[in-house]
GROMACS .gro file of C-alpha atoms in nm:
model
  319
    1UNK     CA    1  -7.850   6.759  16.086
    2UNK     CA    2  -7.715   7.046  16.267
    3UNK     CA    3  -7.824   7.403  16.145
    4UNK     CA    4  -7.654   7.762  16.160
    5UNK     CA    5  -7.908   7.974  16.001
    6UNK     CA    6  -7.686   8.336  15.965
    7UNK     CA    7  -7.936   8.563  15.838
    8UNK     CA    8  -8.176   8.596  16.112
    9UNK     CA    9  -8.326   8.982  16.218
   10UNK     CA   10  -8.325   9.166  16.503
   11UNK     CA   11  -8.437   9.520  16.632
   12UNK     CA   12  -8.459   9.693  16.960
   13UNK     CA   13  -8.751   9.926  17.113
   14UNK     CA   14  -8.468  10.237  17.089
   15UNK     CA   15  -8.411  10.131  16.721
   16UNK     CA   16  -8.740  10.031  16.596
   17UNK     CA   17  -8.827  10.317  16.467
   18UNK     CA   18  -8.625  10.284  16.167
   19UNK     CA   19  -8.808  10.031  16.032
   20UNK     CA   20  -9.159  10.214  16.046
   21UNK     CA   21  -9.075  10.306  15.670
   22UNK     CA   22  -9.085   9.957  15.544
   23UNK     CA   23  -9.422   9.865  15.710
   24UNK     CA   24  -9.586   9.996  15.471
   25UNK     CA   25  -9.509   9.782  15.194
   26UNK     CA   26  -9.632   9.473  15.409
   27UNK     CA   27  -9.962   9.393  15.526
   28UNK     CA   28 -10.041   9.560  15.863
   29UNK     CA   29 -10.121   9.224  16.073
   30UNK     CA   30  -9.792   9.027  15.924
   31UNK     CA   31  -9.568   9.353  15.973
   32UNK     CA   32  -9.700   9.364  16.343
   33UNK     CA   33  -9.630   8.987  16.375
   34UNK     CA   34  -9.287   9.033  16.224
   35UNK     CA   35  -9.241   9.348  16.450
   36UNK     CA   36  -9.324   9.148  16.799
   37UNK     CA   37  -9.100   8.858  16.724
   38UNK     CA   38  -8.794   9.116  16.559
   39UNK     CA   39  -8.785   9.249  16.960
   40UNK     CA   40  -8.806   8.865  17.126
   41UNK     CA   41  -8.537   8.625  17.192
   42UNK     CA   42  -8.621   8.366  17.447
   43UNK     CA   43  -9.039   8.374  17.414
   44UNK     CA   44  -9.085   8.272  17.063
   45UNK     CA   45  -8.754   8.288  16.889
   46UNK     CA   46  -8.551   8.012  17.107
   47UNK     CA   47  -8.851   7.714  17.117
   48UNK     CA   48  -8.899   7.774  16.758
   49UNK     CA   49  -8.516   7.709  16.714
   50UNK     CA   50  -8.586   7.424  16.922
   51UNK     CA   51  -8.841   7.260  16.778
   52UNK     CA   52  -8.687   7.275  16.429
   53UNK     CA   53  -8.349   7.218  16.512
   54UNK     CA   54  -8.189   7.490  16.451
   55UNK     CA   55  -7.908   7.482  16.645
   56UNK     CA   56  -7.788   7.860  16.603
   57UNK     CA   57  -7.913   8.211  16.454
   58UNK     CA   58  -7.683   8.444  16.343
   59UNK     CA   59  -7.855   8.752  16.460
   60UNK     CA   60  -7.857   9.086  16.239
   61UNK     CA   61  -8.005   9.418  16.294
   62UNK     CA   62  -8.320   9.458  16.066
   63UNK     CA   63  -8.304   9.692  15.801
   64UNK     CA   64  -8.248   9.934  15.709
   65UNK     CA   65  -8.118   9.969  16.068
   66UNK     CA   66  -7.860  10.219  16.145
   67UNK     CA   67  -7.805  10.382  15.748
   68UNK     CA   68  -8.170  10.541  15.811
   69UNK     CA   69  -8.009  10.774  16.049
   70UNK     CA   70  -7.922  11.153  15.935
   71UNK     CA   71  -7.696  11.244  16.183
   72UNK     CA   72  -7.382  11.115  16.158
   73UNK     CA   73  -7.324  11.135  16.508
   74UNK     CA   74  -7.625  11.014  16.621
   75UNK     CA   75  -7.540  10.733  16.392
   76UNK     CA   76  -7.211  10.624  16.522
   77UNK     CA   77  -7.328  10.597  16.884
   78UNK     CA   78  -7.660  10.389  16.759
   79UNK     CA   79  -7.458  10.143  16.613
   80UNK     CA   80  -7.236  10.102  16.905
   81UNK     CA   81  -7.517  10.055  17.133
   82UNK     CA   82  -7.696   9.824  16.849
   83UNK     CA   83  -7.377   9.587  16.866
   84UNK     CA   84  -7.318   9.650  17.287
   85UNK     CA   85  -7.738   9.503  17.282
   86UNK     CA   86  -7.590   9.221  17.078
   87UNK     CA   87  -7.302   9.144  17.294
   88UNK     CA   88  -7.525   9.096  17.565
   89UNK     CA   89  -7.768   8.851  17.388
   90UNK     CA   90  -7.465   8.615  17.296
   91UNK     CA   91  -7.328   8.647  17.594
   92UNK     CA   92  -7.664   8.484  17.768
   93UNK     CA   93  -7.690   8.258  17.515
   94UNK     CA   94  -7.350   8.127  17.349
   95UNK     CA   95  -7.419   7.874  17.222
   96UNK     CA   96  -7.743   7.991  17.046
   97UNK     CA   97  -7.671   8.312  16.895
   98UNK     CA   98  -7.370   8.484  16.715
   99UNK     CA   99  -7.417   8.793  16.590
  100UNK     CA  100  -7.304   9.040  16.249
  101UNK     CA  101  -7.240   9.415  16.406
  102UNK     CA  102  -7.440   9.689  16.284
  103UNK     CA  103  -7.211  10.022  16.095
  104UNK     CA  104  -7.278  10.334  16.082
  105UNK     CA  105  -7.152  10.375  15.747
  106UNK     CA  106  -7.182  10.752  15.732
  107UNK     CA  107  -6.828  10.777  15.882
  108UNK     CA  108  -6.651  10.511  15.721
  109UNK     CA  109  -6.330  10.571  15.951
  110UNK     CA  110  -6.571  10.514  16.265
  111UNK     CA  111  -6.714  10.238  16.085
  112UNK     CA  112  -6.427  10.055  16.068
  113UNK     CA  113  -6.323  10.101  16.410
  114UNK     CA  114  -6.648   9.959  16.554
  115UNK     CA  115  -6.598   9.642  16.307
  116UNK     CA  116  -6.268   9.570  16.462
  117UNK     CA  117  -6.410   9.671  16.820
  118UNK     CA  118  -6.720   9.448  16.772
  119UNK     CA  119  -6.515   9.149  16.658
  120UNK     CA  120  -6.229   9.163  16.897
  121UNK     CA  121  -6.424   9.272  17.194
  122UNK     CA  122  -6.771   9.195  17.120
  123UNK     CA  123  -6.730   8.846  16.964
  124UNK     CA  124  -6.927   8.949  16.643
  125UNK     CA  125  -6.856   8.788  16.332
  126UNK     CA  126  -6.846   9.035  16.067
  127UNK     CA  127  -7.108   9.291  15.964
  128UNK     CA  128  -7.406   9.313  15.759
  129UNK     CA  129  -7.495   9.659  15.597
  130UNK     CA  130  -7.859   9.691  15.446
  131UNK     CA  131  -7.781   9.869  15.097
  132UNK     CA  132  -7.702  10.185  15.007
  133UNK     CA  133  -7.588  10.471  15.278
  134UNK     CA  134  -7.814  10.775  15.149
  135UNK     CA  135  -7.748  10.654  14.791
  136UNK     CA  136  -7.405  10.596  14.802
  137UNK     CA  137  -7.325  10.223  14.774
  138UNK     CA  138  -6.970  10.014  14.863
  139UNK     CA  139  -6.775  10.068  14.560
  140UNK     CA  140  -6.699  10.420  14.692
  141UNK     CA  141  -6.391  10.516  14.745
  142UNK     CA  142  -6.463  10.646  15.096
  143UNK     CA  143  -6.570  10.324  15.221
  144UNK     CA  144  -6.199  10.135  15.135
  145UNK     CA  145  -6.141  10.181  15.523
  146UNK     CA  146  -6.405   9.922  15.583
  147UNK     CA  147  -6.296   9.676  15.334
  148UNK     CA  148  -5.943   9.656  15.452
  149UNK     CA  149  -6.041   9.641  15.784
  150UNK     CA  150  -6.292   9.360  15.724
  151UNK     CA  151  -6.052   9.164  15.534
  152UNK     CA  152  -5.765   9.240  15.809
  153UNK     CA  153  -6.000   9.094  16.090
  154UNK     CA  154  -6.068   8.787  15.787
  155UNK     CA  155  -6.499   8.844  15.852
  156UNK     CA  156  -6.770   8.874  15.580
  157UNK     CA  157  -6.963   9.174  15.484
  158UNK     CA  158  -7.337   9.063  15.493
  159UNK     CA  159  -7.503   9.305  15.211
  160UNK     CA  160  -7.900   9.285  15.282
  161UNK     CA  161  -8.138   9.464  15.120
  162UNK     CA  162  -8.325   9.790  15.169
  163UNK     CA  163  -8.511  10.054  14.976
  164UNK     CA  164  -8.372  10.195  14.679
  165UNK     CA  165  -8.266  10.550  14.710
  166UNK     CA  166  -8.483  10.670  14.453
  167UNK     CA  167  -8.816  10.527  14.331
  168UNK     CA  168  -8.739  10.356  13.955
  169UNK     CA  169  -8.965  10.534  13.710
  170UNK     CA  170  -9.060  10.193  13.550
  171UNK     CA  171  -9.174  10.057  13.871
  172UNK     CA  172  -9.413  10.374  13.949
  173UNK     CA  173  -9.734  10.278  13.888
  174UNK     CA  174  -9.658   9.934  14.022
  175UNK     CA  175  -9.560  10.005  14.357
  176UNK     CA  176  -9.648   9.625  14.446
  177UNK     CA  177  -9.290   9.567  14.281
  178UNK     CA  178  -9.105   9.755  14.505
  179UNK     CA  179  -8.979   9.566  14.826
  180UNK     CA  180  -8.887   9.233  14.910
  181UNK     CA  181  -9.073   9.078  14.594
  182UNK     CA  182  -8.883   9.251  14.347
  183UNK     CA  183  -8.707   9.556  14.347
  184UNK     CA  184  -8.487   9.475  14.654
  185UNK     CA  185  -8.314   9.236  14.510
  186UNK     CA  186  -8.277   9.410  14.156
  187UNK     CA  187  -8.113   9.663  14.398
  188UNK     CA  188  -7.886   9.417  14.612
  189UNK     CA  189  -7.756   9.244  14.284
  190UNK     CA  190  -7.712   9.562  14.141
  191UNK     CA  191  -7.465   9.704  14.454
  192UNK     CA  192  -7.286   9.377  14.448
  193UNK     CA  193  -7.214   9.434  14.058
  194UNK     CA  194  -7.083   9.777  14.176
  195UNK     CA  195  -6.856   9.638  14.380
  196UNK     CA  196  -6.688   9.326  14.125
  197UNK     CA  197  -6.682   9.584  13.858
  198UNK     CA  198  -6.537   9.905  14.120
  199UNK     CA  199  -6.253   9.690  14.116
  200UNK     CA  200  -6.323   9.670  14.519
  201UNK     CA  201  -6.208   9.277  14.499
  202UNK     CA  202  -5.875   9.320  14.319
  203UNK     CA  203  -5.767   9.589  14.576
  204UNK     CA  204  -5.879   9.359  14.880
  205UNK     CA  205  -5.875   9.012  14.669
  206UNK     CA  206  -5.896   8.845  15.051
  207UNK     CA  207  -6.266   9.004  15.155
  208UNK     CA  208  -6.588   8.780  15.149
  209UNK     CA  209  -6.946   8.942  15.040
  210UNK     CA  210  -7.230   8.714  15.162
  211UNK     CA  211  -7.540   8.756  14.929
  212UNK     CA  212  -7.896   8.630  15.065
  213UNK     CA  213  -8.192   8.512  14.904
  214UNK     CA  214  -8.003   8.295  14.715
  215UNK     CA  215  -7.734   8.506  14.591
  216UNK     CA  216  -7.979   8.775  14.430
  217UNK     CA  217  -8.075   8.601  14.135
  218UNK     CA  218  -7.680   8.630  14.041
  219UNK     CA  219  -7.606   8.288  14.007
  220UNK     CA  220  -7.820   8.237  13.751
  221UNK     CA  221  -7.662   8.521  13.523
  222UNK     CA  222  -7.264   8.476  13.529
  223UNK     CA  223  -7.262   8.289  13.183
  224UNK     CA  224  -7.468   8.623  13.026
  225UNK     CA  225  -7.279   8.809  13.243
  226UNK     CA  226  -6.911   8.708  13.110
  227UNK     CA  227  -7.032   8.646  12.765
  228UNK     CA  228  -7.135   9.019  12.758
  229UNK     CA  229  -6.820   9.175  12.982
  230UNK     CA  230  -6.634   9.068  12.657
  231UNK     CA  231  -6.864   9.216  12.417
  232UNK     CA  232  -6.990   9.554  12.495
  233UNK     CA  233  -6.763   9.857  12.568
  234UNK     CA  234  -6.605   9.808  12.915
  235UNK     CA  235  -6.603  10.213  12.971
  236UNK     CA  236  -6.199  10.169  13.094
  237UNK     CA  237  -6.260   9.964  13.348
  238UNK     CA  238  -5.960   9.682  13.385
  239UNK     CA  239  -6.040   9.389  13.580
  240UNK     CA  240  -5.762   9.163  13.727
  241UNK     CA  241  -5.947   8.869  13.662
  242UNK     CA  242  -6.038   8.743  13.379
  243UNK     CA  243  -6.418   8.692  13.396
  244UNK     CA  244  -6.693   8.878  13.649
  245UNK     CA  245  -6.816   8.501  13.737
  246UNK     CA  246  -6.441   8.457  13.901
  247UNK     CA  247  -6.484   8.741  14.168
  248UNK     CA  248  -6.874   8.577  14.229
  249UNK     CA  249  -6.733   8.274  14.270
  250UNK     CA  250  -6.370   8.352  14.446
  251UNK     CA  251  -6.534   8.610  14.675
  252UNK     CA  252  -6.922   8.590  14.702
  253UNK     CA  253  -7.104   8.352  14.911
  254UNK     CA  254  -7.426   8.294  14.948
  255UNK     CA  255  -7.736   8.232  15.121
  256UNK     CA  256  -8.093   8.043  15.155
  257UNK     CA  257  -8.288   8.295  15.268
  258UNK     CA  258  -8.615   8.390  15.172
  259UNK     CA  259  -8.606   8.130  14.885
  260UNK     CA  260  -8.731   7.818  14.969
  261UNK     CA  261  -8.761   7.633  14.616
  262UNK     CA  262  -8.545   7.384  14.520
  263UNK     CA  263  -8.478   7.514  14.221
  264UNK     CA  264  -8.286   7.799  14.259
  265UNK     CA  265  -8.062   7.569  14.540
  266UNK     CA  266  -7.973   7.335  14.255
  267UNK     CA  267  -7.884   7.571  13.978
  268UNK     CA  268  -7.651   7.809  14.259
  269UNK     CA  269  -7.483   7.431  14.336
  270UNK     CA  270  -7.405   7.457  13.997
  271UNK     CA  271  -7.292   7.792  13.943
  272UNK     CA  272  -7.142   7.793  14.274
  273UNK     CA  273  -7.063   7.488  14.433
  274UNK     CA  274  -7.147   7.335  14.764
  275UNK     CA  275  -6.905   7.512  14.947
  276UNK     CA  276  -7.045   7.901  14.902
  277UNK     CA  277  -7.392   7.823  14.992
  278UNK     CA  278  -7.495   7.853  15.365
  279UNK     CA  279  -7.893   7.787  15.545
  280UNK     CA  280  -8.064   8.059  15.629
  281UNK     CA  281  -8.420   8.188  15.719
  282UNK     CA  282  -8.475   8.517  15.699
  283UNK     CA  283  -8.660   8.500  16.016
  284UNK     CA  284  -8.932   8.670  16.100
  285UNK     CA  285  -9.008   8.785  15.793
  286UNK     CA  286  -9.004   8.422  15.637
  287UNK     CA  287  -9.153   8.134  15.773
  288UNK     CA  288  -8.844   7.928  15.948
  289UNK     CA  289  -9.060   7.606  15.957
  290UNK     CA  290  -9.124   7.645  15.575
  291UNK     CA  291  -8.715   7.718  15.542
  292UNK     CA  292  -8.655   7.326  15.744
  293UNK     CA  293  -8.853   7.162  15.566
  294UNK     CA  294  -8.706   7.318  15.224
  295UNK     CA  295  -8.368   7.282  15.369
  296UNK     CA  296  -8.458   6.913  15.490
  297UNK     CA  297  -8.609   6.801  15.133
  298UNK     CA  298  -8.372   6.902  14.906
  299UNK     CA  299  -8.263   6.678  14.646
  300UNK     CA  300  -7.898   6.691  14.747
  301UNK     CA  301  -7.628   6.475  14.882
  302UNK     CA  302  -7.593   6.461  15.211
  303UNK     CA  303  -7.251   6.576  15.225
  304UNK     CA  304  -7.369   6.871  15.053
  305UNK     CA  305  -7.664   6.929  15.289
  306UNK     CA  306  -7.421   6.939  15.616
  307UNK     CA  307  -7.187   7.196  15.446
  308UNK     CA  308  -7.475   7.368  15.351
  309UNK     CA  309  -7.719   7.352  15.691
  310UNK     CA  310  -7.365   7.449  15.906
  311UNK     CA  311  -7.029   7.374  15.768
  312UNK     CA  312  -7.036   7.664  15.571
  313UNK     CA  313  -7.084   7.904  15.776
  314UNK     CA  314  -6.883   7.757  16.072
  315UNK     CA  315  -6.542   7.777  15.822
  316UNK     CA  316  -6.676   8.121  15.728
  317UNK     CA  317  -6.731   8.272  16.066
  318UNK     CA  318  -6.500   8.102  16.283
  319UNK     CA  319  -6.814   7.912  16.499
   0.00000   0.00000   0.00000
């Protein structure tokens, strides 16, 4: 069975030193692992494709990538040379790799510019932002530039994790919690709620959000969710659609990584359906042979496998 796997990290030796934050919430030899293979393509990255069929990686800067910069300016011309690094990678390998650009968010105009430069020119299929953009998040009104842009050029907007602005004060203490086992996500699902309930999808009712590790945890709330949009005070806000659960399901897709139980697959195929789930591994910070063999066991039909392992995401991002 063919696989696209479309949330798959990157960084470069200029860039890396973003990242030098988050190492220390992983253990030093697995964030130095992580860290080697985050800079290789063709060593490592392309056998292991190889060997587990994987028959393309969507490639993605690793977070929190280009939002960690101060200066704006700086930022705008690191993101162009993120995406020009990317260009160059699918270009050597078409077939292999596609690629979500990297934004520098802190100038939302400029953002939006590079999105339609790095799909039109670049052949990049969207972009993926990690979080907030020094703790303001994609609801805000300055960002509408990049929404109707990204739903203009008809791409996704990939919203990964990063670290929360601020450290919670019922996680201090307890700093194990904060990261990729807990709090990230808390956070993602969080911004994406931001977004349904800033009304962002009833002014551009045509833009896809792509969720990973499978959807956030949000699938798995929309009933509770609903139930309780109709019940407590809804502080003014006027939705166009009926329920939150329609704008999750009408405009939300999501993805595999990082989660490879079966459970969570089968209750998002319910919340969800087939068709807004895509593969993915989260490489290298998950194991991709681990994410196959999930992938490969699931106790799914096999017309629901394919448009999960690659249909998906071929309809989605024009592959």
């Amino acid at each position: 069975m063919k696989k696209i796997a479309i949330e798959e990290h990157f960084t470069t030796a200029a860039l890396a030193h973003y990242s030098l934050p988050a190492a220390a919430l992983f253990d030093p030899p697995q964030w130095d692992a992580a860290m080697r293979r985050l800079l290789d393509f063709t060593d490592v990255r392309l056998p292991q494709m190889d060997e587990l069929g994987i028959d393309m990686e969507v490639l993605s800067l690793t977070a929190p990538g280009i939002q960690a910069e101060t200066d704006t300016a700086v930022a705008v011309e690191r993101a162009a040379e993120a995406n020009d690094f990317l260009a160059e990678i699918l270009r050597k390998h078409p077939t292999r790799f596609s690629g979500f650009a990297a934004l520098a968010l802190q100038n939302p105009d400029g953002a939006a510019a590079e999105l339609e430069r790095a799909v039109t020119q670049l052949g990049l299929r969207g972009a993926l932002i990690n979080g907030h953009t020094h703790g303001e998040y994609l609801d805000a009104d300055r960002f509408r530039p990049v929404w109707e842009r990204a739903e203009a050029l008809g791409v996704p907007i990939y919203l990964h994790p990063a670290s929360s602005y601020d450290v919670w004060h019922n996680v201090r203490g307890h700093e194990e919690l904060i990261g990729p086992m807990w709090s990230w996500g808390v956070e993602t699902a969080t911004h994406a709620l931001r977004i349904v309930f800033g009304g962002v999808f009833d002014r551009f009712p045509g833009a896809t959000l792509v969720l990973g590790h499978m959807g956030e945890g949000l699938p798995g709330h929309l009933w509770r969710l609903d139930s309780r949009w109709h019940f407590l005070n809804q502080r003014g806000i006027h939705l166009a659609k009926p329920r939150p659960s329609d704008y999750v399901r009408d405009n939300i897709m999501i993805t595999t990584s990082g989660v490879c139980d079966h459970a969570p697959l089968l209750g998002g195929l319910l919340a969800l359906g087939a068709d807004r789930i895509m593969f993915s591994t989260d490489y290298p910070l998950e194991s991709n042979q681990e994410a196959v063999r999930f992938i490969e066991t699931a106790p799914i039909s096999e017309t629901d496998r394919a448009k999960i392992c690659h249909l998906n995401a071929r309809r989605l991002l024009s592959l």
